[in-house]
Amino acid sequence: MTSTNQNIEQLLVLCKSRNQRAQVEVYNRYNKAMYNTALRIVKDSFKAEDIMQESFLTAFTKLETLEDTKLFGAWLKRIVVNNSIAHYNKTIKQNEVPLEPVMYKVEDDNGIDAHSQNNDDKVKEIIKVMKTLKPNYSLGLTLHLIEGYDYDEICDIMDISYANCRTMISRAKESLRKKLVPTA
């Protein structure tokens, strides 16, 4: 059986023995999803790629600690999210402004015209508007709505109280709604 036909459990057994072909196959299966996860949090394509690659290195070196190989995807995603959050927090403390949003910023607060755009365009517009929210609002909504984390998990990730988390996400949703409402 070739490595492309093997299931993830078999590949991970080979990865534990430092089989580079198996590691490349695992990387190829998961890299796009992990890159997108990092990108949604750090909002910088170059840094997202760095985080994704660092996360794979971490995963491969700590593979022995993974108890259930069926959970590899979720475990890897958690590593990516944690690394992305760590970078996000570091960036906030340093008051860095990512270059990409500044270079390609488009001023458009007209909202979504539901009759002329398809669902894909609506999703892109919502994500674009989410990026214009306060950083903690954008991060909270990304974790909750896109990544699927519940309030307890978001509290742990962002190191905030449960009440603060619920309030922040509620305010973020309201702020997003206001920015998406077409002006009359």
PDB file of C-alpha atoms in Angstrom:
ATOM      1  CA  MET A   1       0.000   0.000   0.000  1.00  0.00           C
ATOM      2  CA  THR A   2       1.423   3.422  -0.899  1.00  0.00           C
ATOM      3  CA  SER A   3       1.521   6.228   1.639  1.00  0.00           C
ATOM      4  CA  THR A   4      -1.186   8.142  -0.232  1.00  0.00           C
ATOM      5  CA  ASN A   5      -3.633   5.288   0.349  1.00  0.00           C
ATOM      6  CA  GLN A   6      -2.865   4.803   4.030  1.00  0.00           C
ATOM      7  CA  ASN A   7      -5.208   6.041   6.685  1.00  0.00           C
ATOM      8  CA  ILE A   8      -4.024   8.625   9.169  1.00  0.00           C
ATOM      9  CA  GLU A   9      -3.473   6.114  11.974  1.00  0.00           C
ATOM     10  CA  GLN A  10      -1.015   4.143   9.838  1.00  0.00           C
ATOM     11  CA  LEU A  11       0.741   7.319   8.743  1.00  0.00           C
ATOM     12  CA  LEU A  12       1.123   8.504  12.330  1.00  0.00           C
ATOM     13  CA  VAL A  13       2.747   5.210  13.319  1.00  0.00           C
ATOM     14  CA  LEU A  14       5.287   5.808  10.554  1.00  0.00           C
ATOM     15  CA  CYS A  15       5.690   9.455  11.626  1.00  0.00           C
ATOM     16  CA  LYS A  16       6.554   8.328  15.160  1.00  0.00           C
ATOM     17  CA  SER A  17       9.494   6.414  13.665  1.00  0.00           C
ATOM     18  CA  ARG A  18      10.558   9.636  11.858  1.00  0.00           C
ATOM     19  CA  ASN A  19       9.506   8.418   8.402  1.00  0.00           C
ATOM     20  CA  GLN A  20       9.814  11.550   6.264  1.00  0.00           C
ATOM     21  CA  ARG A  21       7.488  10.335   3.510  1.00  0.00           C
ATOM     22  CA  ALA A  22       4.748   9.779   6.052  1.00  0.00           C
ATOM     23  CA  GLN A  23       5.377  13.223   7.548  1.00  0.00           C
ATOM     24  CA  VAL A  24       5.137  14.817   4.104  1.00  0.00           C
ATOM     25  CA  GLU A  25       1.876  12.954   3.440  1.00  0.00           C
ATOM     26  CA  VAL A  26       0.381  14.107   6.777  1.00  0.00           C
ATOM     27  CA  TYR A  27       1.558  17.649   6.048  1.00  0.00           C
ATOM     28  CA  ASN A  28      -0.024  17.568   2.585  1.00  0.00           C
ATOM     29  CA  ARG A  29      -3.340  16.364   4.011  1.00  0.00           C
ATOM     30  CA  TYR A  30      -3.613  19.034   6.710  1.00  0.00           C
ATOM     31  CA  ASN A  31      -1.548  22.066   5.677  1.00  0.00           C
ATOM     32  CA  LYS A  32      -4.286  24.063   3.885  1.00  0.00           C
ATOM     33  CA  ALA A  33      -6.786  23.745   6.732  1.00  0.00           C
ATOM     34  CA  MET A  34      -4.155  24.609   9.349  1.00  0.00           C
ATOM     35  CA  TYR A  35      -2.919  27.578   7.312  1.00  0.00           C
ATOM     36  CA  ASN A  36      -6.483  28.917   7.022  1.00  0.00           C
ATOM     37  CA  THR A  37      -7.015  28.477  10.759  1.00  0.00           C
ATOM     38  CA  ALA A  38      -3.860  30.461  11.537  1.00  0.00           C
ATOM     39  CA  LEU A  39      -4.680  33.106   8.918  1.00  0.00           C
ATOM     40  CA  ARG A  40      -8.120  33.769  10.403  1.00  0.00           C
ATOM     41  CA  ILE A  41      -6.507  34.566  13.740  1.00  0.00           C
ATOM     42  CA  VAL A  42      -3.261  36.373  12.862  1.00  0.00           C
ATOM     43  CA  LYS A  43      -4.507  38.005   9.617  1.00  0.00           C
ATOM     44  CA  ASP A  44      -1.035  37.930   8.036  1.00  0.00           C
ATOM     45  CA  SER A  45      -0.395  35.334   5.337  1.00  0.00           C
ATOM     46  CA  PHE A  46       3.355  35.100   5.937  1.00  0.00           C
ATOM     47  CA  LYS A  47       3.007  34.765   9.699  1.00  0.00           C
ATOM     48  CA  ALA A  48       0.157  32.262   9.253  1.00  0.00           C
ATOM     49  CA  GLU A  49       2.429  30.107   7.124  1.00  0.00           C
ATOM     50  CA  ASP A  50       5.199  30.323   9.730  1.00  0.00           C
ATOM     51  CA  ILE A  51       2.777  29.387  12.506  1.00  0.00           C
ATOM     52  CA  MET A  52       1.417  26.487  10.476  1.00  0.00           C
ATOM     53  CA  GLN A  53       4.888  25.111   9.821  1.00  0.00           C
ATOM     54  CA  GLU A  54       5.993  25.577  13.440  1.00  0.00           C
ATOM     55  CA  SER A  55       2.830  23.771  14.533  1.00  0.00           C
ATOM     56  CA  PHE A  56       3.609  20.790  12.307  1.00  0.00           C
ATOM     57  CA  LEU A  57       7.125  20.639  13.745  1.00  0.00           C
ATOM     58  CA  THR A  58       5.695  20.710  17.252  1.00  0.00           C
ATOM     59  CA  ALA A  59       3.165  18.027  16.373  1.00  0.00           C
ATOM     60  CA  PHE A  60       5.764  15.722  14.851  1.00  0.00           C
ATOM     61  CA  THR A  61       8.144  16.120  17.792  1.00  0.00           C
ATOM     62  CA  LYS A  62       5.394  15.588  20.378  1.00  0.00           C
ATOM     63  CA  LEU A  63       3.513  12.872  18.524  1.00  0.00           C
ATOM     64  CA  GLU A  64       4.312  10.394  21.303  1.00  0.00           C
ATOM     65  CA  THR A  65       2.090  12.412  23.679  1.00  0.00           C
ATOM     66  CA  LEU A  66      -0.994  11.970  21.459  1.00  0.00           C
ATOM     67  CA  GLU A  67      -3.076   9.243  23.090  1.00  0.00           C
ATOM     68  CA  ASP A  68      -5.689   8.661  20.375  1.00  0.00           C
ATOM     69  CA  THR A  69      -4.419   8.945  16.795  1.00  0.00           C
ATOM     70  CA  LYS A  70      -8.007   9.353  15.557  1.00  0.00           C
ATOM     71  CA  LEU A  71      -7.960  12.789  17.205  1.00  0.00           C
ATOM     72  CA  PHE A  72      -4.828  13.938  15.364  1.00  0.00           C
ATOM     73  CA  GLY A  73      -6.635  16.593  13.276  1.00  0.00           C
ATOM     74  CA  ALA A  74      -8.263  18.211  16.307  1.00  0.00           C
ATOM     75  CA  TRP A  75      -5.010  17.973  18.277  1.00  0.00           C
ATOM     76  CA  LEU A  76      -3.051  19.621  15.451  1.00  0.00           C
ATOM     77  CA  LYS A  77      -5.682  22.335  15.070  1.00  0.00           C
ATOM     78  CA  ARG A  78      -5.442  23.075  18.787  1.00  0.00           C
ATOM     79  CA  ILE A  79      -1.663  23.479  18.437  1.00  0.00           C
ATOM     80  CA  VAL A  80      -2.198  25.876  15.508  1.00  0.00           C
ATOM     81  CA  VAL A  81      -4.827  27.870  17.420  1.00  0.00           C
ATOM     82  CA  ASN A  82      -2.620  28.094  20.522  1.00  0.00           C
ATOM     83  CA  ASN A  83       0.385  29.224  18.470  1.00  0.00           C
ATOM     84  CA  SER A  84      -1.780  31.742  16.602  1.00  0.00           C
ATOM     85  CA  ILE A  85      -3.227  33.131  19.833  1.00  0.00           C
ATOM     86  CA  ALA A  86       0.268  33.410  21.320  1.00  0.00           C
ATOM     87  CA  HIS A  87       1.378  35.393  18.268  1.00  0.00           C
ATOM     88  CA  TYR A  88      -1.799  37.509  18.394  1.00  0.00           C
ATOM     89  CA  ASN A  89      -1.242  38.341  22.076  1.00  0.00           C
ATOM     90  CA  LYS A  90       2.417  39.178  21.426  1.00  0.00           C
ATOM     91  CA  THR A  91       1.426  41.447  18.535  1.00  0.00           C
ATOM     92  CA  ILE A  92      -1.194  43.243  20.646  1.00  0.00           C
ATOM     93  CA  LYS A  93       1.342  43.855  23.418  1.00  0.00           C
ATOM     94  CA  GLN A  94       3.773  45.313  20.891  1.00  0.00           C
ATOM     95  CA  ASN A  95       1.028  47.342  19.159  1.00  0.00           C
ATOM     96  CA  GLU A  96       2.087  46.004  15.774  1.00  0.00           C
ATOM     97  CA  VAL A  97      -0.136  46.630  12.788  1.00  0.00           C
ATOM     98  CA  PRO A  98      -0.151  43.839  10.178  1.00  0.00           C
ATOM     99  CA  LEU A  99       0.998  45.099   6.786  1.00  0.00           C
ATOM    100  CA  GLU A 100      -1.524  43.295   4.541  1.00  0.00           C
ATOM    101  CA  PRO A 101      -4.762  44.904   5.798  1.00  0.00           C
ATOM    102  CA  VAL A 102      -3.183  48.351   5.599  1.00  0.00           C
ATOM    103  CA  MET A 103      -1.849  47.799   2.086  1.00  0.00           C
ATOM    104  CA  TYR A 104      -5.066  46.395   0.660  1.00  0.00           C
ATOM    105  CA  LYS A 105      -7.682  48.159   2.769  1.00  0.00           C
ATOM    106  CA  VAL A 106     -10.846  49.016   0.896  1.00  0.00           C
ATOM    107  CA  GLU A 107     -13.268  51.452   2.454  1.00  0.00           C
ATOM    108  CA  ASP A 108     -16.738  50.023   1.970  1.00  0.00           C
ATOM    109  CA  ASP A 109     -19.435  50.168   4.627  1.00  0.00           C
ATOM    110  CA  ASN A 110     -22.340  49.615   2.262  1.00  0.00           C
ATOM    111  CA  GLY A 111     -23.164  46.199   3.671  1.00  0.00           C
ATOM    112  CA  ILE A 112     -24.370  43.265   1.643  1.00  0.00           C
ATOM    113  CA  ASP A 113     -26.845  43.488  -1.199  1.00  0.00           C
ATOM    114  CA  ALA A 114     -28.531  40.091  -0.838  1.00  0.00           C
ATOM    115  CA  HIS A 115     -30.150  40.220  -4.258  1.00  0.00           C
ATOM    116  CA  SER A 116     -26.989  40.683  -6.311  1.00  0.00           C
ATOM    117  CA  GLN A 117     -24.467  38.462  -4.536  1.00  0.00           C
ATOM    118  CA  ASN A 118     -24.290  34.723  -3.997  1.00  0.00           C
ATOM    119  CA  ASN A 119     -23.612  33.052  -0.649  1.00  0.00           C
ATOM    120  CA  ASP A 120     -19.879  32.837  -1.271  1.00  0.00           C
ATOM    121  CA  ASP A 121     -19.690  36.596  -1.730  1.00  0.00           C
ATOM    122  CA  LYS A 122     -21.736  37.101   1.434  1.00  0.00           C
ATOM    123  CA  VAL A 123     -19.365  34.964   3.465  1.00  0.00           C
ATOM    124  CA  LYS A 124     -16.356  36.839   2.075  1.00  0.00           C
ATOM    125  CA  GLU A 125     -18.022  40.149   2.885  1.00  0.00           C
ATOM    126  CA  ILE A 126     -18.824  39.069   6.446  1.00  0.00           C
ATOM    127  CA  ILE A 127     -15.241  37.905   7.015  1.00  0.00           C
ATOM    128  CA  LYS A 128     -13.944  41.152   5.505  1.00  0.00           C
ATOM    129  CA  VAL A 129     -16.170  43.204   7.821  1.00  0.00           C
ATOM    130  CA  MET A 130     -15.164  41.040  10.802  1.00  0.00           C
ATOM    131  CA  LYS A 131     -11.557  42.121  10.170  1.00  0.00           C
ATOM    132  CA  THR A 132     -12.602  45.755  10.652  1.00  0.00           C
ATOM    133  CA  LEU A 133     -13.912  45.108  14.173  1.00  0.00           C
ATOM    134  CA  LYS A 134     -11.852  45.685  17.307  1.00  0.00           C
ATOM    135  CA  PRO A 135      -9.126  43.023  17.531  1.00  0.00           C
ATOM    136  CA  ASN A 136     -10.695  41.245  20.520  1.00  0.00           C
ATOM    137  CA  TYR A 137     -14.128  41.275  18.834  1.00  0.00           C
ATOM    138  CA  SER A 138     -12.677  39.879  15.618  1.00  0.00           C
ATOM    139  CA  LEU A 139     -10.752  37.182  17.464  1.00  0.00           C
ATOM    140  CA  GLY A 140     -13.744  36.240  19.640  1.00  0.00           C
ATOM    141  CA  LEU A 141     -16.087  35.945  16.658  1.00  0.00           C
ATOM    142  CA  THR A 142     -13.522  33.999  14.644  1.00  0.00           C
ATOM    143  CA  LEU A 143     -13.044  31.497  17.454  1.00  0.00           C
ATOM    144  CA  HIS A 144     -16.778  31.198  18.127  1.00  0.00           C
ATOM    145  CA  LEU A 145     -18.408  31.370  14.694  1.00  0.00           C
ATOM    146  CA  ILE A 146     -15.713  30.075  12.360  1.00  0.00           C
ATOM    147  CA  GLU A 147     -13.584  27.759  14.485  1.00  0.00           C
ATOM    148  CA  GLY A 148     -16.554  26.499  16.525  1.00  0.00           C
ATOM    149  CA  TYR A 149     -15.187  27.009  20.037  1.00  0.00           C
ATOM    150  CA  ASP A 150     -17.669  27.385  22.878  1.00  0.00           C
ATOM    151  CA  TYR A 151     -17.547  30.162  25.482  1.00  0.00           C
ATOM    152  CA  ASP A 152     -15.561  28.096  27.995  1.00  0.00           C
ATOM    153  CA  GLU A 153     -12.873  27.312  25.441  1.00  0.00           C
ATOM    154  CA  ILE A 154     -12.715  30.946  24.322  1.00  0.00           C
ATOM    155  CA  CYS A 155     -12.342  32.012  27.962  1.00  0.00           C
ATOM    156  CA  ASP A 156      -9.318  29.722  28.282  1.00  0.00           C
ATOM    157  CA  ILE A 157      -7.788  30.825  24.990  1.00  0.00           C
ATOM    158  CA  MET A 158      -8.263  34.564  25.549  1.00  0.00           C
ATOM    159  CA  ASP A 159      -7.753  34.379  29.316  1.00  0.00           C
ATOM    160  CA  ILE A 160     -10.989  36.202  30.163  1.00  0.00           C
ATOM    161  CA  SER A 161     -13.937  35.472  32.449  1.00  0.00           C
ATOM    162  CA  TYR A 162     -17.053  33.681  31.214  1.00  0.00           C
ATOM    163  CA  ALA A 163     -19.224  36.790  31.683  1.00  0.00           C
ATOM    164  CA  ASN A 164     -16.669  38.933  29.872  1.00  0.00           C
ATOM    165  CA  CYS A 165     -16.566  36.407  27.022  1.00  0.00           C
ATOM    166  CA  ARG A 166     -20.363  36.343  26.592  1.00  0.00           C
ATOM    167  CA  THR A 167     -20.548  40.135  26.708  1.00  0.00           C
ATOM    168  CA  MET A 168     -17.669  40.560  24.264  1.00  0.00           C
ATOM    169  CA  ILE A 169     -19.145  38.121  21.728  1.00  0.00           C
ATOM    170  CA  SER A 170     -22.596  39.670  22.073  1.00  0.00           C
ATOM    171  CA  ARG A 171     -21.172  43.150  21.475  1.00  0.00           C
ATOM    172  CA  ALA A 172     -19.037  41.855  18.617  1.00  0.00           C
ATOM    173  CA  LYS A 173     -22.095  40.329  16.931  1.00  0.00           C
ATOM    174  CA  GLU A 174     -24.020  43.576  17.366  1.00  0.00           C
ATOM    175  CA  SER A 175     -21.120  45.600  15.968  1.00  0.00           C
ATOM    176  CA  LEU A 176     -20.897  43.206  13.018  1.00  0.00           C
ATOM    177  CA  ARG A 177     -24.649  43.481  12.389  1.00  0.00           C
ATOM    178  CA  LYS A 178     -24.456  47.286  12.362  1.00  0.00           C
ATOM    179  CA  LYS A 179     -21.599  47.272   9.855  1.00  0.00           C
ATOM    180  CA  LEU A 180     -23.416  44.800   7.608  1.00  0.00           C
ATOM    181  CA  VAL A 181     -26.745  46.704   7.487  1.00  0.00           C
ATOM    182  CA  PRO A 182     -27.011  48.547   4.177  1.00  0.00           C
ATOM    183  CA  THR A 183     -27.229  52.311   4.537  1.00  0.00           C
ATOM    184  CA  ALA A 184     -30.463  53.770   3.194  1.00  0.00           C
TER     185      ALA A 184
END
